Coordinates of C-alpha atoms and ligand atoms in Angstrom, one line a residue:
Chain A
M1 CA -6.9 13.6 -14.6
K2 CA -10.5 12.9 -13.8
R3 CA -9.6 9.3 -13.1
I4 CA -6.8 10.3 -10.7
M5 CA -9.2 12.7 -8.9
Y6 CA -11.8 10.0 -8.7
L7 CA -9.4 7.4 -7.3
L8 CA -8.1 9.8 -4.7
G9 CA -11.6 10.9 -3.8
E10 CA -12.7 7.3 -3.4
A11 CA -9.8 6.6 -1.1
L12 CA -10.5 9.6 1.1
S13 CA -14.2 9.0 1.3
G14 CA -13.5 5.4 2.1
M15 CA -11.3 6.5 5.0
R16 CA -14.0 8.9 6.2
A17 CA -16.7 6.2 6.0
N18 CA -14.6 3.8 7.8
R19 CA -13.3 6.3 10.4
T20 CA -13.1 4.1 13.5
S21 CA -11.3 1.2 12.0
M22 CA -9.0 3.6 10.2
M23 CA -8.1 5.3 13.5
I24 CA -7.5 2.0 15.1
G25 CA -5.3 1.1 12.1
V26 CA -3.3 4.3 12.3
V27 CA -2.8 4.1 16.1
T28 CA -1.7 0.5 16.0
T29 CA 0.6 1.1 13.1
A30 CA 2.0 4.1 14.9
F31 CA 2.5 2.0 18.0
T32 CA 4.3 -0.8 16.2
I33 CA 6.5 1.5 14.2
T34 CA 7.3 3.4 17.4
S35 CA 8.4 0.3 19.1
F36 CA 10.5 -0.6 16.2
G37 CA 11.8 3.0 16.2
V38 CA 12.9 2.8 19.8
F39 CA 15.0 -0.2 18.9
A40 CA 16.4 1.5 15.8
L41 CA 17.2 4.5 17.9
L42 CA 19.0 2.5 20.5
Y43 CA 20.9 0.7 17.7
V44 CA 21.8 4.0 16.0
N45 CA 23.1 5.4 19.2
L46 CA 25.1 2.3 20.2
K47 CA 26.6 2.1 16.8
N48 CA 27.5 5.8 17.0
M49 CA 29.1 5.2 20.4
V50 CA 31.1 2.3 19.1
G51 CA 32.1 4.3 16.1
E52 CA 33.3 7.2 18.3
V53 CA 35.3 4.9 20.5
Q54 CA 36.8 3.2 17.5
D55 CA 37.5 6.4 15.8
D56 CA 40.5 7.1 17.9
V57 CA 41.8 3.8 19.1
Q58 CA 44.6 4.4 21.5
F59 CA 46.7 2.4 23.8
I60 CA 49.1 3.5 26.4
V61 CA 52.5 1.9 26.6
Y62 CA 54.0 2.2 30.1
L63 CA 57.7 2.0 30.3
D64 CA 59.9 0.3 32.9
E65 CA 61.0 2.5 35.7
D66 CA 64.5 3.9 35.6
L67 CA 64.7 3.1 31.9
A68 CA 67.7 4.6 30.3
H69 CA 66.9 7.7 28.3
D70 CA 68.3 6.4 25.1
R71 CA 66.3 3.1 25.4
S72 CA 63.1 5.0 25.8
Q73 CA 64.0 7.1 22.8
A74 CA 64.7 4.0 20.8
I75 CA 61.3 2.6 21.7
K76 CA 59.8 5.9 20.7
K77 CA 61.6 5.9 17.4
Q78 CA 60.6 2.3 16.6
L79 CA 57.0 3.0 17.3
Q80 CA 57.0 6.1 15.2
S81 CA 58.4 4.2 12.3
E82 CA 55.5 1.6 12.5
S83 CA 52.9 2.2 9.8
A84 CA 50.1 1.4 12.2
V85 CA 50.9 4.4 14.3
A86 CA 49.2 7.6 13.6
S87 CA 50.6 9.7 16.3
L88 CA 52.7 9.3 19.4
F89 CA 52.6 11.3 22.6
G90 CA 55.2 10.8 25.2
T91 CA 54.7 11.5 28.9
T92 CA 57.7 11.7 31.2
Q93 CA 57.5 10.6 34.9
K94 CA 57.4 14.2 35.9
A95 CA 54.7 15.2 33.5
A96 CA 52.6 12.2 34.7
L97 CA 52.9 13.5 38.3
E98 CA 51.8 16.9 37.3
D99 CA 48.9 15.5 35.4
F100 CA 48.0 13.5 38.5
Y101 CA 48.0 16.6 40.7
Q102 CA 45.9 18.5 38.3
Q103 CA 43.3 15.8 37.9
F104 CA 43.1 14.7 41.5
P105 CA 44.1 17.6 43.7
S106 CA 42.6 16.1 46.8
E107 CA 44.7 13.0 46.4
S108 CA 48.0 14.9 46.1
L109 CA 48.9 14.2 49.7
L110 CA 49.0 10.6 48.9
L111 CA 51.9 11.0 46.6
E112 CA 53.6 13.7 48.5
T113 CA 54.3 11.3 51.3
L114 CA 56.3 9.1 49.0
D115 CA 59.9 10.1 48.2
E116 CA 59.9 8.6 44.8
N117 CA 57.6 9.3 41.9
P118 CA 55.7 6.1 41.5
L119 CA 54.2 7.0 38.2
P120 CA 55.8 5.4 35.1
A121 CA 56.7 7.3 31.9
S122 CA 54.3 6.4 29.2
L123 CA 53.7 6.7 25.5
T124 CA 50.2 7.2 24.2
V125 CA 49.8 5.6 20.8
T126 CA 47.0 6.5 18.4
V127 CA 46.4 3.8 15.8
R128 CA 46.0 4.8 12.2
P129 CA 42.4 4.2 10.8
G130 CA 43.4 1.3 8.4
F131 CA 44.8 -0.7 11.4
Q132 CA 41.9 -0.5 13.7
A133 CA 40.5 -4.0 13.1
P134 CA 40.5 -5.9 16.5
D135 CA 42.8 -8.6 15.2
T136 CA 45.3 -6.2 13.7
I137 CA 45.5 -4.2 16.9
S138 CA 45.9 -7.1 19.2
A139 CA 48.7 -8.5 17.1
F140 CA 50.4 -5.1 17.1
V141 CA 49.9 -4.6 20.8
A142 CA 51.5 -8.1 21.4
N143 CA 54.5 -7.0 19.4
V144 CA 55.0 -3.8 21.3
K145 CA 54.6 -5.6 24.6
A146 CA 57.5 -7.9 23.7
L147 CA 59.9 -4.9 23.3
E148 CA 62.5 -4.5 25.9
G149 CA 61.7 -1.8 28.5
V150 CA 58.0 -2.0 28.1
Q151 CA 56.3 -2.6 31.5
Y152 CA 52.8 -3.1 30.4
I153 CA 50.2 -1.8 28.0
R154 CA 46.8 -0.5 28.7
Y155 CA 44.4 -1.2 26.0
S156 CA 40.7 -1.3 26.3
Q157 CA 40.3 -3.7 23.5
E158 CA 38.1 -6.2 25.3
W159 CA 35.6 -3.5 26.1
I160 CA 35.4 -2.3 22.5
D161 CA 35.2 -5.9 21.3
T162 CA 32.3 -6.6 23.7
L163 CA 30.6 -3.5 22.6
S164 CA 30.9 -4.3 18.9
L165 CA 29.8 -7.8 19.5
F166 CA 26.8 -6.5 21.5
V167 CA 26.0 -4.2 18.6
R168 CA 26.1 -7.1 16.2
Y169 CA 23.7 -9.1 18.4
F170 CA 21.5 -6.0 18.8
E171 CA 21.4 -5.7 15.1
L172 CA 20.0 -9.3 14.9
V173 CA 17.5 -8.8 17.7
A174 CA 16.3 -5.5 16.2
L175 CA 15.9 -7.3 12.8
V176 CA 13.8 -10.1 14.4
I177 CA 11.7 -7.7 16.4
G178 CA 11.3 -5.5 13.4
C179 CA 10.1 -8.4 11.4
I180 CA 7.6 -9.4 14.0
L181 CA 6.3 -5.9 14.4
A182 CA 6.1 -5.5 10.6
L183 CA 4.1 -8.7 10.5
A184 CA 1.7 -7.4 13.1
T185 CA 1.3 -4.1 11.3
V186 CA 0.6 -5.9 8.0
T187 CA -2.0 -8.0 9.7
I188 CA -3.7 -5.1 11.2
I189 CA -3.7 -2.9 8.2
A190 CA -4.8 -5.8 6.0
N191 CA -7.8 -6.3 8.2
V192 CA -8.7 -2.6 8.2
I193 CA -8.6 -2.5 4.5
R194 CA -10.6 -5.7 4.3
L195 CA -13.3 -4.1 6.4
S196 CA -13.2 -1.1 4.2
F197 CA -13.4 -3.3 1.2
H198 CA -16.3 -5.3 2.6
A199 CA -18.2 -2.2 3.5
R200 CA -18.2 -1.2 -0.2
R201 CA -18.6 -4.6 -1.8
E202 CA -21.8 -3.5 -3.6
E203 CA -20.0 -0.5 -5.0
I204 CA -17.2 -2.8 -6.2
E205 CA -19.8 -5.1 -7.9
I206 CA -21.1 -2.1 -9.7
L207 CA -17.7 -1.0 -10.8
R208 CA -17.1 -4.5 -12.1
L209 CA -20.4 -4.5 -14.0
I210 CA -19.5 -1.3 -15.8
G211 CA -16.1 -2.6 -16.9
A212 CA -13.6 -1.5 -14.3
P213 CA -10.5 -3.7 -14.3
S214 CA -9.2 -5.1 -11.0
H215 CA -6.4 -2.5 -10.7
F216 CA -8.8 0.3 -11.0
I217 CA -10.9 -1.1 -8.2
A218 CA -7.8 -1.9 -6.1
I219 CA -6.1 1.5 -6.3
P220 CA -8.3 3.4 -3.8
Y221 CA -7.6 0.7 -1.2
L222 CA -3.9 0.8 -1.9
V223 CA -4.0 4.6 -1.5
E224 CA -5.9 4.1 1.7
G225 CA -3.4 1.6 3.0
S226 CA -0.5 3.7 2.0
L227 CA -1.9 6.8 3.7
L228 CA -2.7 4.8 6.8
G229 CA 0.8 3.5 7.0
M230 CA 2.4 6.8 6.3
L231 CA 0.3 8.5 8.9
G232 CA 1.3 5.8 11.4
G233 CA 4.9 6.3 10.4
G234 CA 4.6 10.1 10.8
I235 CA 2.9 9.9 14.2
S236 CA 5.5 7.4 15.5
L237 CA 8.3 9.8 14.3
V238 CA 6.7 12.6 16.3
L239 CA 6.4 10.3 19.3
L240 CA 10.0 9.1 19.0
K241 CA 11.3 12.7 18.7
G242 CA 9.2 13.8 21.7
G243 CA 10.4 10.8 23.7
F244 CA 13.9 11.3 22.7
E245 CA 14.0 15.0 23.8
F246 CA 12.2 14.1 27.0
F247 CA 14.8 11.4 27.8
R248 CA 17.6 13.8 27.1
L249 CA 16.2 16.5 29.3
E250 CA 15.3 14.2 32.1
F251 CA 18.6 12.5 32.3
N252 CA 20.8 15.4 31.4
G253 CA 23.4 15.7 34.2
S254 CA 21.8 13.0 36.3
G255 CA 25.2 11.4 36.6
W256 CA 24.2 8.0 35.5
F257 CA 24.2 9.0 31.9
H258 CA 26.7 11.7 32.3
G259 CA 28.9 12.0 29.2
I260 CA 26.5 10.0 27.2
D261 CA 23.7 12.5 26.8
S262 CA 26.0 14.8 24.8
T263 CA 26.7 12.1 22.3
L264 CA 23.0 10.9 22.0
I265 CA 21.8 11.3 18.4
F266 CA 18.4 11.1 16.8
F267 CA 17.7 9.7 13.3
S268 CA 19.2 11.7 10.5
I269 CA 16.7 13.2 8.1
Q270 CA 17.2 10.4 5.7
E271 CA 16.5 7.8 8.4
A272 CA 13.4 9.6 9.5
V273 CA 12.1 9.8 6.0
L274 CA 12.9 6.1 5.7
L275 CA 10.8 5.4 8.7
V276 CA 7.8 7.1 7.2
I277 CA 8.4 5.5 3.9
G278 CA 8.6 2.2 5.7
G279 CA 5.1 2.8 7.1
L280 CA 3.9 3.6 3.6
V281 CA 5.4 0.5 2.1
L282 CA 3.9 -1.6 5.0
G283 CA 0.5 0.0 4.4
C284 CA 0.5 -0.4 0.7
G285 CA 1.8 -3.9 0.9
S286 CA -0.7 -5.0 3.3
S287 CA -3.6 -3.6 1.4
L288 CA -2.3 -5.2 -1.7
F289 CA -2.2 -8.4 0.2
S290 CA -5.8 -8.0 1.5
V291 CA -7.4 -6.6 -1.7
Y292 CA -6.0 -9.2 -4.0
G293 CA -6.8 -11.9 -1.5
V294 CA -10.4 -10.8 -1.5
M295 CA -10.6 -10.3 -5.2
K296 CA -9.3 -13.7 -5.9
S297 CA -11.8 -15.4 -3.7
R298 CA -14.7 -13.8 -5.6
Chain B
M1 CA -22.3 -10.0 -33.3
I2 CA -23.7 -12.3 -30.6
Q3 CA -24.0 -16.0 -31.0
L4 CA -25.2 -18.6 -28.6
F5 CA -24.7 -22.3 -29.2
H6 CA -26.7 -24.8 -27.1
V7 CA -26.3 -22.7 -24.0
S8 CA -27.6 -24.1 -20.7
K9 CA -27.4 -22.5 -17.3
C10 CA -28.5 -24.0 -14.0
Y11 CA -28.9 -22.4 -10.7
G12 CA -28.8 -25.4 -8.4
R13 CA -31.3 -27.8 -9.7
C14 CA -33.6 -25.7 -11.8
A15 CA -32.5 -24.9 -15.3
A16 CA -32.7 -21.1 -16.0
L17 CA -31.7 -21.6 -19.6
N18 CA -31.9 -24.9 -21.4
D19 CA -30.2 -25.5 -24.8
V20 CA -30.6 -22.0 -26.2
T21 CA -29.2 -21.3 -29.6
L22 CA -29.5 -17.8 -30.9
R23 CA -27.8 -15.6 -33.5
I24 CA -28.0 -11.8 -33.3
D25 CA -26.4 -9.8 -36.1
K26 CA -24.9 -6.4 -35.9
G27 CA -27.6 -3.7 -35.8
D28 CA -30.4 -6.1 -34.8
C29 CA -33.0 -5.1 -32.4
V30 CA -34.1 -8.1 -30.3
L31 CA -37.0 -8.0 -27.9
L32 CA -36.8 -10.8 -25.3
T33 CA -40.3 -11.6 -23.9
G34 CA -41.7 -14.3 -21.8
P35 CA -43.2 -14.8 -18.4
S36 CA -41.4 -14.1 -15.2
G37 CA -38.8 -16.6 -14.5
A38 CA -38.4 -17.5 -18.2
G39 CA -34.7 -16.8 -18.1
K40 CA -34.5 -13.4 -19.8
T41 CA -32.3 -11.8 -17.2
T42 CA -30.1 -14.9 -17.1
L43 CA -29.7 -14.7 -20.9
L44 CA -28.6 -11.1 -20.8
K45 CA -26.2 -11.8 -17.9
L46 CA -24.5 -14.6 -19.8
I47 CA -23.9 -12.3 -22.8
F48 CA -22.5 -9.7 -20.5
G49 CA -20.1 -12.1 -18.8
A50 CA -21.8 -11.6 -15.4
E51 CA -22.6 -15.3 -15.3
F52 CA -20.9 -18.3 -16.9
P53 CA -22.8 -20.9 -18.9
D54 CA -22.8 -24.5 -17.7
E55 CA -22.9 -25.8 -21.2
G56 CA -22.5 -24.3 -24.7
Q57 CA -20.6 -21.4 -26.1
I58 CA -21.3 -17.7 -26.3
L59 CA -19.5 -15.6 -28.8
V60 CA -19.7 -11.8 -28.5
Q61 CA -17.9 -9.9 -31.2
N62 CA -16.1 -13.1 -32.0
R63 CA -14.8 -13.5 -28.5
N64 CA -15.8 -16.5 -26.5
V65 CA -17.2 -15.1 -23.3
A66 CA -17.2 -18.5 -21.6
R67 CA -13.5 -18.8 -22.1
L68 CA -12.5 -15.2 -21.5
R69 CA -9.9 -14.6 -18.9
A70 CA -11.2 -12.8 -15.8
S71 CA -8.9 -9.9 -16.6
D72 CA -10.3 -9.5 -20.1
I73 CA -14.0 -9.3 -19.0
P74 CA -13.8 -5.6 -18.1
Y75 CA -12.7 -4.7 -21.6
L76 CA -15.5 -6.8 -23.1
R77 CA -18.0 -4.9 -20.9
R78 CA -16.8 -1.6 -22.0
T79 CA -18.1 -2.3 -25.5
M80 CA -21.6 -3.0 -24.0
G81 CA -24.1 -1.0 -22.0
F82 CA -26.3 -2.9 -19.6
V83 CA -29.4 -1.5 -18.0
L84 CA -29.9 -3.7 -15.0
Q85 CA -33.3 -4.8 -13.7
D86 CA -32.2 -3.7 -10.2
F87 CA -30.4 -0.5 -11.2
K88 CA -27.2 -1.0 -9.3
L89 CA -26.5 2.7 -8.9
L90 CA -24.3 4.3 -6.2
P91 CA -26.9 6.0 -3.9
H92 CA -24.4 8.3 -2.3
K93 CA -23.1 9.7 -5.5
T94 CA -24.7 12.4 -7.6
V95 CA -26.5 11.6 -10.9
F96 CA -23.6 13.1 -12.7
N97 CA -21.0 10.9 -11.0
N98 CA -23.0 7.8 -11.5
V99 CA -23.3 8.4 -15.2
A100 CA -19.7 9.5 -15.6
L101 CA -18.3 6.4 -14.0
P102 CA -17.8 4.3 -17.1
L103 CA -16.0 7.3 -18.8
I104 CA -13.8 7.8 -15.7
I105 CA -12.9 4.1 -15.7
Q106 CA -11.8 4.4 -19.3
G107 CA -9.8 7.5 -18.6
A108 CA -11.8 10.0 -20.7
S109 CA -10.8 13.6 -20.4
T110 CA -12.7 15.9 -18.1
F111 CA -14.0 17.9 -21.0
D112 CA -15.3 14.8 -22.9
T113 CA -16.8 13.4 -19.7
N114 CA -18.7 16.6 -18.9
R115 CA -20.0 16.9 -22.5
K116 CA -21.1 13.3 -22.9
V117 CA -22.8 13.1 -19.5
K118 CA -24.7 16.2 -20.1
E119 CA -25.8 15.0 -23.5
V120 CA -27.0 11.6 -22.4
L121 CA -28.7 13.0 -19.3
A122 CA -30.6 15.4 -21.5
A123 CA -31.6 12.5 -23.7
V124 CA -33.2 10.6 -20.8
G125 CA -34.9 13.8 -19.6
L126 CA -32.8 14.2 -16.4
G127 CA -30.8 17.3 -17.4
H128 CA -32.1 19.1 -14.4
K129 CA -31.2 16.4 -11.8
Y130 CA -27.6 16.7 -12.7
S131 CA -26.3 17.1 -9.2
A132 CA -29.0 15.3 -7.2
L133 CA -28.0 12.3 -5.1
T134 CA -29.1 9.1 -6.8
G135 CA -30.4 7.6 -3.6
G136 CA -33.1 10.3 -3.4
L137 CA -34.5 9.8 -6.8
S138 CA -37.8 8.1 -7.7
A139 CA -37.6 4.6 -9.1
G140 CA -38.4 5.9 -12.6
E141 CA -35.7 8.5 -12.4
Q142 CA -33.2 5.9 -11.1
Q143 CA -34.1 3.8 -14.1
R144 CA -33.3 6.6 -16.4
V145 CA -30.0 7.3 -14.7
C146 CA -29.2 3.6 -15.2
I147 CA -30.1 3.9 -18.9
A148 CA -27.9 7.1 -19.2
R149 CA -25.0 5.2 -17.6
A150 CA -25.4 2.4 -20.1
L151 CA -25.4 4.8 -23.0
V152 CA -22.7 7.2 -22.0
N153 CA -19.8 5.4 -23.6
T154 CA -21.8 4.8 -26.9
P155 CA -21.6 1.0 -26.6
M156 CA -21.8 -1.3 -29.7
I157 CA -24.3 -3.5 -27.9
L158 CA -27.0 -2.3 -25.5
L159 CA -28.5 -4.8 -23.2
A160 CA -31.6 -3.7 -21.3
D161 CA -33.4 -5.6 -18.7
E162 CA -36.9 -4.2 -18.1
P163 CA -35.8 -0.7 -18.8
T164 CA -39.3 0.6 -18.6
G165 CA -40.4 -1.4 -15.6
N166 CA -40.9 1.6 -13.4
L167 CA -42.0 4.2 -15.9
D168 CA -45.5 5.5 -16.7
A169 CA -47.0 5.1 -20.2
H170 CA -45.7 8.5 -21.3
L171 CA -42.2 8.0 -20.1
T172 CA -42.2 4.5 -21.5
E173 CA -43.0 5.9 -24.9
E174 CA -40.2 8.4 -24.6
I175 CA -37.6 5.9 -23.4
T176 CA -38.7 3.5 -26.1
E177 CA -38.2 6.2 -28.7
L178 CA -34.7 6.7 -27.2
F179 CA -33.9 3.1 -27.7
Q180 CA -35.2 3.3 -31.2
S181 CA -32.9 6.2 -32.0
I182 CA -30.0 4.4 -30.5
H183 CA -30.9 1.4 -32.6
A184 CA -31.1 3.7 -35.7
R185 CA -27.5 4.8 -35.0
G186 CA -26.4 1.2 -35.6
T187 CA -26.2 -0.1 -32.1
T188 CA -27.3 -3.7 -31.5
V189 CA -30.1 -3.5 -29.0
M190 CA -31.3 -6.4 -26.9
L191 CA -34.2 -5.6 -24.6
A192 CA -36.0 -7.8 -22.2
T193 CA -39.5 -6.7 -21.4
H194 CA -43.0 -7.7 -20.4
N195 CA -44.4 -4.5 -21.7
N196 CA -46.5 -4.9 -24.8
Q197 CA -46.4 -1.2 -25.4
V198 CA -42.7 -1.4 -25.9
V199 CA -42.9 -4.5 -28.0
E200 CA -45.4 -2.9 -30.3
Q201 CA -43.5 0.4 -30.5
M202 CA -40.1 -1.1 -31.1
K203 CA -41.1 -3.3 -34.0
G204 CA -38.1 -5.5 -33.7
R205 CA -37.3 -9.1 -33.7
I206 CA -39.2 -10.9 -31.0
V207 CA -37.7 -13.8 -29.1
Q208 CA -40.1 -15.5 -26.8
L209 CA -38.6 -17.5 -23.9
H210 CA -40.4 -20.0 -21.7
S211 CA -38.8 -21.9 -18.8
G212 CA -35.4 -21.4 -20.3
R213 CA -36.2 -22.4 -23.9
V214 CA -36.8 -20.4 -27.0
L215 CA -40.4 -20.7 -27.8
S216 CA -40.5 -18.6 -30.9
D217 CA -38.3 -16.2 -32.8
Q218 CA -40.0 -14.0 -35.2
E219 CA -39.4 -10.8 -37.1
G220 CA -41.7 -7.8 -36.6
Q221 CA -45.2 -8.5 -35.4
V222 CA -46.4 -10.0 -32.2
Ligands
ATP1 N1 -28.9 -16.1 -8.7 C1 -29.8 -17.0 -8.9 N2 -29.9 -18.1 -8.0 C2 -30.8 -19.0 -8.1 N3 -31.7 -19.1 -9.1 C3 -31.8 -18.1 -9.9 C4 -30.8 -17.0 -9.9 N4 -31.1 -16.2 -10.9 C5 -32.1 -16.7 -11.6 N5 -32.5 -17.8 -11.0 C6 -33.6 -18.7 -11.5 O1 -33.5 -18.8 -12.9 C7 -34.8 -18.7 -13.5 C8 -34.8 -17.6 -14.5 O2 -34.6 -16.3 -13.9 P1 -34.5 -15.0 -14.7 O3 -34.1 -13.9 -13.7 O4 -33.6 -15.1 -15.8 O5 -36.0 -14.7 -15.1 P2 -36.6 -13.5 -15.9 O6 -37.1 -14.0 -17.2 O7 -35.6 -12.4 -15.9 O8 -37.8 -13.1 -15.0 P3 -38.4 -11.7 -14.7 O9 -39.3 -11.4 -15.8 O10 -39.2 -11.9 -13.4 O11 -37.3 -10.7 -14.5 C9 -35.8 -18.4 -12.4 O12 -36.5 -19.6 -12.1 C10 -35.0 -18.0 -11.2 O13 -35.5 -18.5 -10.0
MG2 MG1 -35.5 -10.6 -15.2

């Protein structure tokens, strides 16, 4: 008990004695973790968006004009019997026109000048979750396209594919950047701890003389490093949350991001905790690195 | 308890110890004397594992100090108390915390720590300086804190390098008595000193060093 109190006390007094470099350490750690956090946040949101898009993969089957009623019914039946189809929603030519009027009232004149309804009847197909892999869908879409009476199919696969590819690249970039930033953090914390260690080398010599094993000597520095990293992680979390809310407020309704701002998400609690723990692990690891490096060289 | 076989230690060119062979049994009281620079401190440091011999073997409690792994040295040191010539105290810590440190390292309970520290501080006559900062103490007081720290975990071997170097005649007598009583408890005591008063009072085995060699090794009288 006394030993634990002593070790904690040493760590705290060490931090106090070495205030300036500790501050620098915390600030730089916070900065690097924040930069990483920005990337992670972007990644989380992108992934979320892709997930949302992929959640209800739909394509619209436009039917030939003047298709016989029973043919369109046949197509409908066939699609319904497919295992890949979760639901089917038919729109007649008339309904399509009404939809159009409702959505674009100002353009209604455009259509009224025409005698015929130019809008095709369509079937909106929602794909069942198990069949949403890009390859499966494109094969299925190709099949449907080949059916007699199908005019064309609107399917935004390319866009989704590009997005998920982008996410995958982003994952890689985030990983690389994360590694570089982690390395920078480790270097900085390791040096802060080395300074702290150096400032107390006489004390360490005394501890050795009265029979303190290496781990006993190292623990206060490990605690120091861990606290430093955790503090950095915590500060960066606050910065990220602040920045995130600011961004959301600032761009809310500004058109450009319209529709996106409602789907923006912040880290979940687990992810936030992970960020702070990441700081702690970085701090602890780098002081381990530095303390054992110094001890070995003695 | 402690055995040295043909031990030599050089610092650069000059030999601090030259072919020293010594045998110290359990319960012995050895007084190391000799002029300044004779190698007294070096000898004690070798036994303590603070320095490594260039030649020869050193056995302490049947363990070869020269071959001990670095990670085992702390455990060897816990069985010994060392009063250093240059105290090596932590000036920013209180007397209590300085003396308690060996116990804290060993993970003693708070209760034991408090009891033992108080006991040993009373024995060196510093009971009243309990919570003073060590840095503010006089040299004599610091020396006694150092002695208290060496005694606090009741070591099997007590090594003391000039433990009375900063004390007046009266305190020297008291501290010497303390060493005598520690010796009487069965602790092996090894004491380096210039002080004839101590040598006379202790009545131990006297090992005289000169330029790194054992000049004489006699029981009892000067
Ligand atoms: N760390 C060192 N580096 C270089 N030389 C050293 C070192 N320690 C001791 N010496 C040399 O070794 C010799 C013996 O030193 P030592 O400290 O053992 O003497 P001593 O008997 O303790 O002297 P004193 O009575 O003054 O304390 C001296 O000549 C000293 O210069
Ligand atoms: Mg000396």
